[in-house]
Amino acid sequence: MSPSSSPQVDKSQIERIVRAAVEREAVVDMHTHLYPPTFGTTLAGKSGKSDPSGMLLWGIDELLTYHYLVAEVYRVVPAHKLPYEQFWKMSKRQQADHIWKNLFIERAPISEACRGVLTTIQKLGLDPSDPTPDGWRKWFDQQDPSDYIDRVMKVSNVKSITMTNAVFDDNERERWNSNLRVGSDPRFTAVLRIDPLLRDWPTAAKKLSSWGYAADEKLGASSIESAKKFLRDWLDKMKAVYIAVSLPPEFRYPADPNDAIARAGQAVLEQVILPVCAERNLPFAMMIGSKLRVNPQLRDGGDMVGKADVQSVVGLCRAFSGNRFFCTMLARENQHELCVAARKFGNLMVFGCWWFVNNPSLIEEITRMRIELLGTSFIPQHSDARVLDQLIYKWEHSRQIIAKVLIDKFGEMAGTGRTPSQQQMEETVRLMLGGNFENFLKGS
Ligand code: RAT
Ligand code: ZN
């Protein structure tokens, strides 16, 4: 793209052009925990079909009971005042009311997760200054889940939602097995998520065997073939666009020779997952740094961050140069080293500001640094939304920061005497909000 291929802009126009492009460009969200209504929905809305183990979460009670907010409410009403078992026995609505009262009424809702609920309510056209969530509840009850997905995608300007399809999750697997068309909603794309294969091969092998893919702990030639067939079959069934895993901070490649489980994980990675990814031309996504359940009583809210080992990712990218890797890390301390690793390996695509680094101050710092080290060649954000409506705030907040950083960077470029063209700015925004993800999937 040459700067002369579209008219050069005046420095003062940079802000207007970047802001408009960031608002206008529809996002391809590369990692969420959202599902179409075919996966069942806990909130019936006006469709009247509620499913207690449904996977599509939406509405104000789900927004208020997001695990980030469960963790936050336990800061202010600790377990000696409200034992965990008691909280989990409460209905979703009671939990939501408890969080509303303690985080939004009795204290200022200024954390990022609290602000997110309010941004969402505001952007939906409801009144965020309402004293209770009751009026919003009535509004959500009048929505049809499928139409509401369209509405949320319109408000958030997201054009494609990438799911997380955990094949070792019984609830999810049975839904795919009982209805092949469960994943055929064109608004959603599948991702085959396989954590137990890498994190705990002995348990995974037992499960594979019970599903008709004979495998044992030793991972001999026939277990390897079974595990590969298992992946191929599920990639086909889901039409998955990549394979993904979340790994603990202790993940090492090569694995510690004294750690049998880690060694088995290495063998699965080298002999099953990466060969299948290569044969299908699919990237492998690694989300590294979550220490699961340091406080199990908080359930999903009980996971912790830990510093990961970037050199292990470097080792993988070098040893498997024919594979492509998406990678995000949970610790702020890993972000710089991961960026430098991506400078060394074109088969490594850094993505997103994940979970505990998905806060405005850190998103800004990380996005700025990534541009400075990687130019336009990274994916600044994914939403990780667990509740459909969160797409609205996660993208609204991230868009503001991405625009701010780009305005600064294009301003600095203009300061050199070479003014960016409108086309250059718009193309950069397109790459960042979806193009880089789509190109990396294709291997182009
Ligand atoms: O961000 C989250 O909500 C986490 O609980 C995890 O789901 C994480 O994003 C993951 O995909 O493992
Ligand atoms: Zn996630």
PDB file of C-alpha atoms in Angstrom, residues 22-209:
ATOM      1  CA  VAL A  22     -12.563   2.178  14.288  1.00  0.00           C
ATOM      2  CA  GLU A  23     -16.297   2.772  14.838  1.00  0.00           C
ATOM      3  CA  ARG A  24     -17.276   1.625  11.350  1.00  0.00           C
ATOM      4  CA  GLU A  25     -15.137  -1.481  11.007  1.00  0.00           C
ATOM      5  CA  ALA A  26     -17.082  -4.589  12.027  1.00  0.00           C
ATOM      6  CA  VAL A  27     -15.133  -6.879  14.337  1.00  0.00           C
ATOM      7  CA  VAL A  28     -14.330 -10.551  13.883  1.00  0.00           C
ATOM      8  CA  ASP A  29     -14.137 -11.625  17.525  1.00  0.00           C
ATOM      9  CA  MET A  30     -11.610 -14.456  17.627  1.00  0.00           C
ATOM     10  CA  HIS A  31     -12.290 -15.820  21.123  1.00  0.00           C
ATOM     11  CA  THR A  32     -15.527 -15.809  23.092  1.00  0.00           C
ATOM     12  CA  HIS A  33     -17.557 -18.211  25.188  1.00  0.00           C
ATOM     13  CA  LEU A  34     -20.789 -17.394  23.332  1.00  0.00           C
ATOM     14  CA  TYR A  35     -23.100 -19.802  21.511  1.00  0.00           C
ATOM     15  CA  PRO A  36     -26.152 -19.663  19.269  1.00  0.00           C
ATOM     16  CA  PRO A  37     -29.588 -20.460  20.755  1.00  0.00           C
ATOM     17  CA  THR A  38     -29.323 -24.015  19.372  1.00  0.00           C
ATOM     18  CA  PHE A  39     -27.018 -24.691  22.356  1.00  0.00           C
ATOM     19  CA  GLY A  40     -29.873 -23.852  24.708  1.00  0.00           C
ATOM     20  CA  THR A  41     -30.372 -20.670  26.679  1.00  0.00           C
ATOM     21  CA  THR A  42     -30.897 -20.225  30.414  1.00  0.00           C
ATOM     22  CA  LEU A  43     -33.016 -17.111  29.862  1.00  0.00           C
ATOM     23  CA  ALA A  44     -36.038 -17.864  27.718  1.00  0.00           C
ATOM     24  CA  GLY A  45     -36.946 -14.303  26.775  1.00  0.00           C
ATOM     25  CA  LYS A  46     -40.107 -14.231  24.724  1.00  0.00           C
ATOM     26  CA  SER A  47     -39.238 -17.520  22.993  1.00  0.00           C
ATOM     27  CA  GLY A  48     -40.405 -19.219  26.196  1.00  0.00           C
ATOM     28  CA  LYS A  49     -37.870 -22.075  25.985  1.00  0.00           C
ATOM     29  CA  SER A  50     -35.474 -21.978  28.888  1.00  0.00           C
ATOM     30  CA  ASP A  51     -32.863 -24.691  29.398  1.00  0.00           C
ATOM     31  CA  PRO A  52     -31.200 -24.815  32.844  1.00  0.00           C
ATOM     32  CA  SER A  53     -27.922 -26.115  31.363  1.00  0.00           C
ATOM     33  CA  GLY A  54     -28.204 -23.959  28.235  1.00  0.00           C
ATOM     34  CA  MET A  55     -24.944 -22.448  27.025  1.00  0.00           C
ATOM     35  CA  LEU A  56     -26.094 -19.124  25.622  1.00  0.00           C
ATOM     36  CA  LEU A  57     -25.954 -16.677  28.526  1.00  0.00           C
ATOM     37  CA  TRP A  58     -27.534 -13.255  28.171  1.00  0.00           C
ATOM     38  CA  GLY A  59     -29.484 -10.652  30.118  1.00  0.00           C
ATOM     39  CA  ILE A  60     -28.924  -8.566  33.216  1.00  0.00           C
ATOM     40  CA  ASP A  61     -28.743 -11.415  35.741  1.00  0.00           C
ATOM     41  CA  GLU A  62     -25.975 -13.115  33.744  1.00  0.00           C
ATOM     42  CA  LEU A  63     -24.189  -9.777  33.329  1.00  0.00           C
ATOM     43  CA  LEU A  64     -24.289  -9.131  37.067  1.00  0.00           C
ATOM     44  CA  THR A  65     -23.158 -12.637  38.012  1.00  0.00           C
ATOM     45  CA  TYR A  66     -20.175 -12.686  35.612  1.00  0.00           C
ATOM     46  CA  HIS A  67     -17.367 -14.437  37.454  1.00  0.00           C
ATOM     47  CA  TYR A  68     -15.265 -11.247  37.487  1.00  0.00           C
ATOM     48  CA  LEU A  69     -18.031  -9.656  39.600  1.00  0.00           C
ATOM     49  CA  VAL A  70     -18.446 -12.697  41.856  1.00  0.00           C
ATOM     50  CA  ALA A  71     -14.749 -12.348  42.739  1.00  0.00           C
ATOM     51  CA  GLU A  72     -15.223  -8.602  43.310  1.00  0.00           C
ATOM     52  CA  VAL A  73     -18.251  -8.959  45.560  1.00  0.00           C
ATOM     53  CA  TYR A  74     -16.281 -11.388  47.743  1.00  0.00           C
ATOM     54  CA  ARG A  75     -13.810  -8.524  48.347  1.00  0.00           C
ATOM     55  CA  VAL A  76     -16.538  -6.508  50.067  1.00  0.00           C
ATOM     56  CA  VAL A  77     -18.782  -9.218  51.525  1.00  0.00           C
ATOM     57  CA  PRO A  78     -16.201 -11.841  52.457  1.00  0.00           C
ATOM     58  CA  ALA A  79     -16.878 -15.510  53.032  1.00  0.00           C
ATOM     59  CA  HIS A  80     -17.193 -15.182  56.810  1.00  0.00           C
ATOM     60  CA  LYS A  81     -20.249 -12.991  56.171  1.00  0.00           C
ATOM     61  CA  LEU A  82     -21.659 -14.960  53.240  1.00  0.00           C
ATOM     62  CA  PRO A  83     -20.301 -18.520  53.052  1.00  0.00           C
ATOM     63  CA  TYR A  84     -19.619 -19.628  49.482  1.00  0.00           C
ATOM     64  CA  GLU A  85     -22.048 -22.562  49.693  1.00  0.00           C
ATOM     65  CA  GLN A  86     -24.788 -20.156  50.646  1.00  0.00           C
ATOM     66  CA  PHE A  87     -24.030 -17.888  47.669  1.00  0.00           C
ATOM     67  CA  TRP A  88     -24.050 -20.810  45.222  1.00  0.00           C
ATOM     68  CA  LYS A  89     -27.368 -22.059  46.618  1.00  0.00           C
ATOM     69  CA  MET A  90     -29.018 -18.718  45.840  1.00  0.00           C
ATOM     70  CA  SER A  91     -30.975 -18.320  42.603  1.00  0.00           C
ATOM     71  CA  LYS A  92     -29.250 -16.451  39.767  1.00  0.00           C
ATOM     72  CA  ARG A  93     -31.544 -13.523  40.438  1.00  0.00           C
ATOM     73  CA  GLN A  94     -30.699 -13.451  44.149  1.00  0.00           C
ATOM     74  CA  GLN A  95     -26.987 -13.587  43.348  1.00  0.00           C
ATOM     75  CA  ALA A  96     -27.436 -10.726  40.895  1.00  0.00           C
ATOM     76  CA  ASP A  97     -29.325  -8.680  43.501  1.00  0.00           C
ATOM     77  CA  HIS A  98     -26.570  -9.297  46.053  1.00  0.00           C
ATOM     78  CA  ILE A  99     -23.922  -8.080  43.593  1.00  0.00           C
ATOM     79  CA  TRP A 100     -26.042  -5.131  42.536  1.00  0.00           C
ATOM     80  CA  LYS A 101     -26.603  -4.023  46.144  1.00  0.00           C
ATOM     81  CA  ASN A 102     -22.996  -4.379  47.255  1.00  0.00           C
ATOM     82  CA  LEU A 103     -21.063  -3.278  44.182  1.00  0.00           C
ATOM     83  CA  PHE A 104     -23.421  -0.810  42.491  1.00  0.00           C
ATOM     84  CA  ILE A 105     -25.442   0.752  45.311  1.00  0.00           C
ATOM     85  CA  GLU A 106     -23.427   0.580  48.507  1.00  0.00           C
ATOM     86  CA  ARG A 107     -20.160   1.285  46.713  1.00  0.00           C
ATOM     87  CA  ALA A 108     -19.203   3.134  43.548  1.00  0.00           C
ATOM     88  CA  PRO A 109     -19.216   0.815  40.512  1.00  0.00           C
ATOM     89  CA  ILE A 110     -15.866   1.971  39.180  1.00  0.00           C
ATOM     90  CA  SER A 111     -14.079  -1.304  38.506  1.00  0.00           C
ATOM     91  CA  GLU A 112     -13.802  -2.268  34.824  1.00  0.00           C
ATOM     92  CA  ALA A 113     -16.270  -5.144  35.232  1.00  0.00           C
ATOM     93  CA  CYS A 114     -18.826  -2.900  36.971  1.00  0.00           C
ATOM     94  CA  ARG A 115     -18.380  -0.159  34.390  1.00  0.00           C
ATOM     95  CA  GLY A 116     -18.924  -2.819  31.735  1.00  0.00           C
ATOM     96  CA  VAL A 117     -22.424  -3.617  32.995  1.00  0.00           C
ATOM     97  CA  LEU A 118     -23.342   0.068  32.932  1.00  0.00           C
ATOM     98  CA  THR A 119     -21.900   0.674  29.448  1.00  0.00           C
ATOM     99  CA  THR A 120     -23.895  -2.306  28.187  1.00  0.00           C
ATOM    100  CA  ILE A 121     -27.132  -1.077  29.705  1.00  0.00           C
ATOM    101  CA  GLN A 122     -26.541   2.413  28.345  1.00  0.00           C
ATOM    102  CA  LYS A 123     -25.735   1.242  24.807  1.00  0.00           C
ATOM    103  CA  LEU A 124     -28.860  -0.926  24.791  1.00  0.00           C
ATOM    104  CA  GLY A 125     -30.856   2.272  25.282  1.00  0.00           C
ATOM    105  CA  LEU A 126     -31.854   1.481  28.867  1.00  0.00           C
ATOM    106  CA  ASP A 127     -31.310   3.868  31.762  1.00  0.00           C
ATOM    107  CA  PRO A 128     -28.111   3.050  33.702  1.00  0.00           C
ATOM    108  CA  SER A 129     -29.244   5.291  36.552  1.00  0.00           C
ATOM    109  CA  ASP A 130     -32.210   3.060  37.431  1.00  0.00           C
ATOM    110  CA  PRO A 131     -32.172   2.233  41.148  1.00  0.00           C
ATOM    111  CA  THR A 132     -32.709  -1.500  40.637  1.00  0.00           C
ATOM    112  CA  PRO A 133     -32.278  -3.960  37.738  1.00  0.00           C
ATOM    113  CA  ASP A 134     -36.019  -4.786  37.782  1.00  0.00           C
ATOM    114  CA  GLY A 135     -37.012  -2.621  34.822  1.00  0.00           C
ATOM    115  CA  TRP A 136     -34.131  -4.026  32.767  1.00  0.00           C
ATOM    116  CA  ARG A 137     -35.228  -7.557  33.646  1.00  0.00           C
ATOM    117  CA  LYS A 138     -38.654  -6.862  32.178  1.00  0.00           C
ATOM    118  CA  TRP A 139     -37.031  -5.527  29.019  1.00  0.00           C
ATOM    119  CA  PHE A 140     -34.822  -8.592  28.605  1.00  0.00           C
ATOM    120  CA  ASP A 141     -37.819 -10.885  29.151  1.00  0.00           C
ATOM    121  CA  GLN A 142     -39.423  -9.371  26.062  1.00  0.00           C
ATOM    122  CA  GLN A 143     -36.499 -10.225  23.760  1.00  0.00           C
ATOM    123  CA  ASP A 144     -36.328 -13.212  21.464  1.00  0.00           C
ATOM    124  CA  PRO A 145     -32.859 -14.784  21.938  1.00  0.00           C
ATOM    125  CA  SER A 146     -32.012 -15.107  18.254  1.00  0.00           C
ATOM    126  CA  ASP A 147     -33.214 -11.608  17.356  1.00  0.00           C
ATOM    127  CA  TYR A 148     -31.377 -10.336  20.396  1.00  0.00           C
ATOM    128  CA  ILE A 149     -28.103 -11.794  19.086  1.00  0.00           C
ATOM    129  CA  ASP A 150     -28.610  -9.709  15.932  1.00  0.00           C
ATOM    130  CA  ARG A 151     -29.275  -6.659  18.031  1.00  0.00           C
ATOM    131  CA  VAL A 152     -26.176  -7.127  20.189  1.00  0.00           C
ATOM    132  CA  MET A 153     -24.032  -7.733  17.115  1.00  0.00           C
ATOM    133  CA  LYS A 154     -25.399  -4.546  15.599  1.00  0.00           C
ATOM    134  CA  VAL A 155     -24.862  -2.422  18.707  1.00  0.00           C
ATOM    135  CA  SER A 156     -21.345  -3.811  19.256  1.00  0.00           C
ATOM    136  CA  ASN A 157     -20.614  -3.873  15.499  1.00  0.00           C
ATOM    137  CA  VAL A 158     -19.305  -7.423  15.640  1.00  0.00           C
ATOM    138  CA  LYS A 159     -19.784  -9.365  12.424  1.00  0.00           C
ATOM    139  CA  SER A 160     -18.585 -12.801  13.480  1.00  0.00           C
ATOM    140  CA  ILE A 161     -18.419 -14.529  16.870  1.00  0.00           C
ATOM    141  CA  THR A 162     -15.868 -17.281  17.423  1.00  0.00           C
ATOM    142  CA  MET A 163     -17.023 -19.820  19.996  1.00  0.00           C
ATOM    143  CA  THR A 164     -15.004 -21.991  22.395  1.00  0.00           C
ATOM    144  CA  ASN A 165     -16.166 -25.549  21.814  1.00  0.00           C
ATOM    145  CA  ALA A 166     -14.866 -27.675  24.654  1.00  0.00           C
ATOM    146  CA  VAL A 167     -15.124 -31.238  23.448  1.00  0.00           C
ATOM    147  CA  PHE A 168     -14.331 -32.643  26.901  1.00  0.00           C
ATOM    148  CA  ASP A 169     -17.320 -30.811  28.371  1.00  0.00           C
ATOM    149  CA  ASP A 170     -20.160 -33.354  28.609  1.00  0.00           C
ATOM    150  CA  ASN A 171     -22.916 -30.792  28.280  1.00  0.00           C
ATOM    151  CA  GLU A 172     -21.411 -29.371  25.119  1.00  0.00           C
ATOM    152  CA  ARG A 173     -20.314 -32.672  23.542  1.00  0.00           C
ATOM    153  CA  GLU A 174     -23.752 -34.180  23.949  1.00  0.00           C
ATOM    154  CA  ARG A 175     -25.334 -31.215  22.233  1.00  0.00           C
ATOM    155  CA  TRP A 176     -23.101 -31.728  19.177  1.00  0.00           C
ATOM    156  CA  ASN A 177     -23.711 -35.476  19.216  1.00  0.00           C
ATOM    157  CA  SER A 178     -27.477 -35.212  19.419  1.00  0.00           C
ATOM    158  CA  ASN A 179     -27.899 -32.534  16.775  1.00  0.00           C
ATOM    159  CA  LEU A 180     -25.310 -32.118  14.073  1.00  0.00           C
ATOM    160  CA  ARG A 181     -26.762 -28.784  13.002  1.00  0.00           C
ATOM    161  CA  VAL A 182     -26.255 -27.308  16.453  1.00  0.00           C
ATOM    162  CA  GLY A 183     -23.292 -25.265  15.198  1.00  0.00           C
ATOM    163  CA  SER A 184     -24.659 -24.172  11.848  1.00  0.00           C
ATOM    164  CA  ASP A 185     -25.632 -20.611  12.793  1.00  0.00           C
ATOM    165  CA  PRO A 186     -23.718 -18.432  10.304  1.00  0.00           C
ATOM    166  CA  ARG A 187     -23.095 -15.782  12.953  1.00  0.00           C
ATOM    167  CA  PHE A 188     -20.880 -18.188  14.921  1.00  0.00           C
ATOM    168  CA  THR A 189     -17.660 -20.044  14.094  1.00  0.00           C
ATOM    169  CA  ALA A 190     -16.391 -23.058  16.041  1.00  0.00           C
ATOM    170  CA  VAL A 191     -13.039 -23.639  17.738  1.00  0.00           C
ATOM    171  CA  LEU A 192     -12.040 -27.075  18.968  1.00  0.00           C
ATOM    172  CA  ARG A 193     -10.928 -26.645  22.581  1.00  0.00           C
ATOM    173  CA  ILE A 194      -8.994 -29.602  23.953  1.00  0.00           C
ATOM    174  CA  ASP A 195      -7.415 -28.681  27.326  1.00  0.00           C
ATOM    175  CA  PRO A 196      -7.435 -32.181  28.928  1.00  0.00           C
ATOM    176  CA  LEU A 197      -5.548 -33.699  25.981  1.00  0.00           C
ATOM    177  CA  LEU A 198      -2.532 -31.572  26.837  1.00  0.00           C
ATOM    178  CA  ARG A 199      -2.982 -30.983  30.537  1.00  0.00           C
ATOM    179  CA  ASP A 200      -3.941 -34.476  31.645  1.00  0.00           C
ATOM    180  CA  TRP A 201      -3.380 -37.159  29.023  1.00  0.00           C
ATOM    181  CA  PRO A 202      -4.123 -40.189  31.321  1.00  0.00           C
ATOM    182  CA  THR A 203      -7.647 -38.901  32.047  1.00  0.00           C
ATOM    183  CA  ALA A 204      -8.155 -37.815  28.433  1.00  0.00           C
ATOM    184  CA  ALA A 205      -7.067 -41.269  27.198  1.00  0.00           C
ATOM    185  CA  LYS A 206      -9.739 -42.949  29.358  1.00  0.00           C
ATOM    186  CA  LYS A 207     -12.380 -40.621  27.983  1.00  0.00           C
ATOM    187  CA  LEU A 208     -11.277 -41.126  24.400  1.00  0.00           C
ATOM    188  CA  SER A 209     -11.483 -44.887  24.894  1.00  0.00           C
TER     189      SER A 209
END
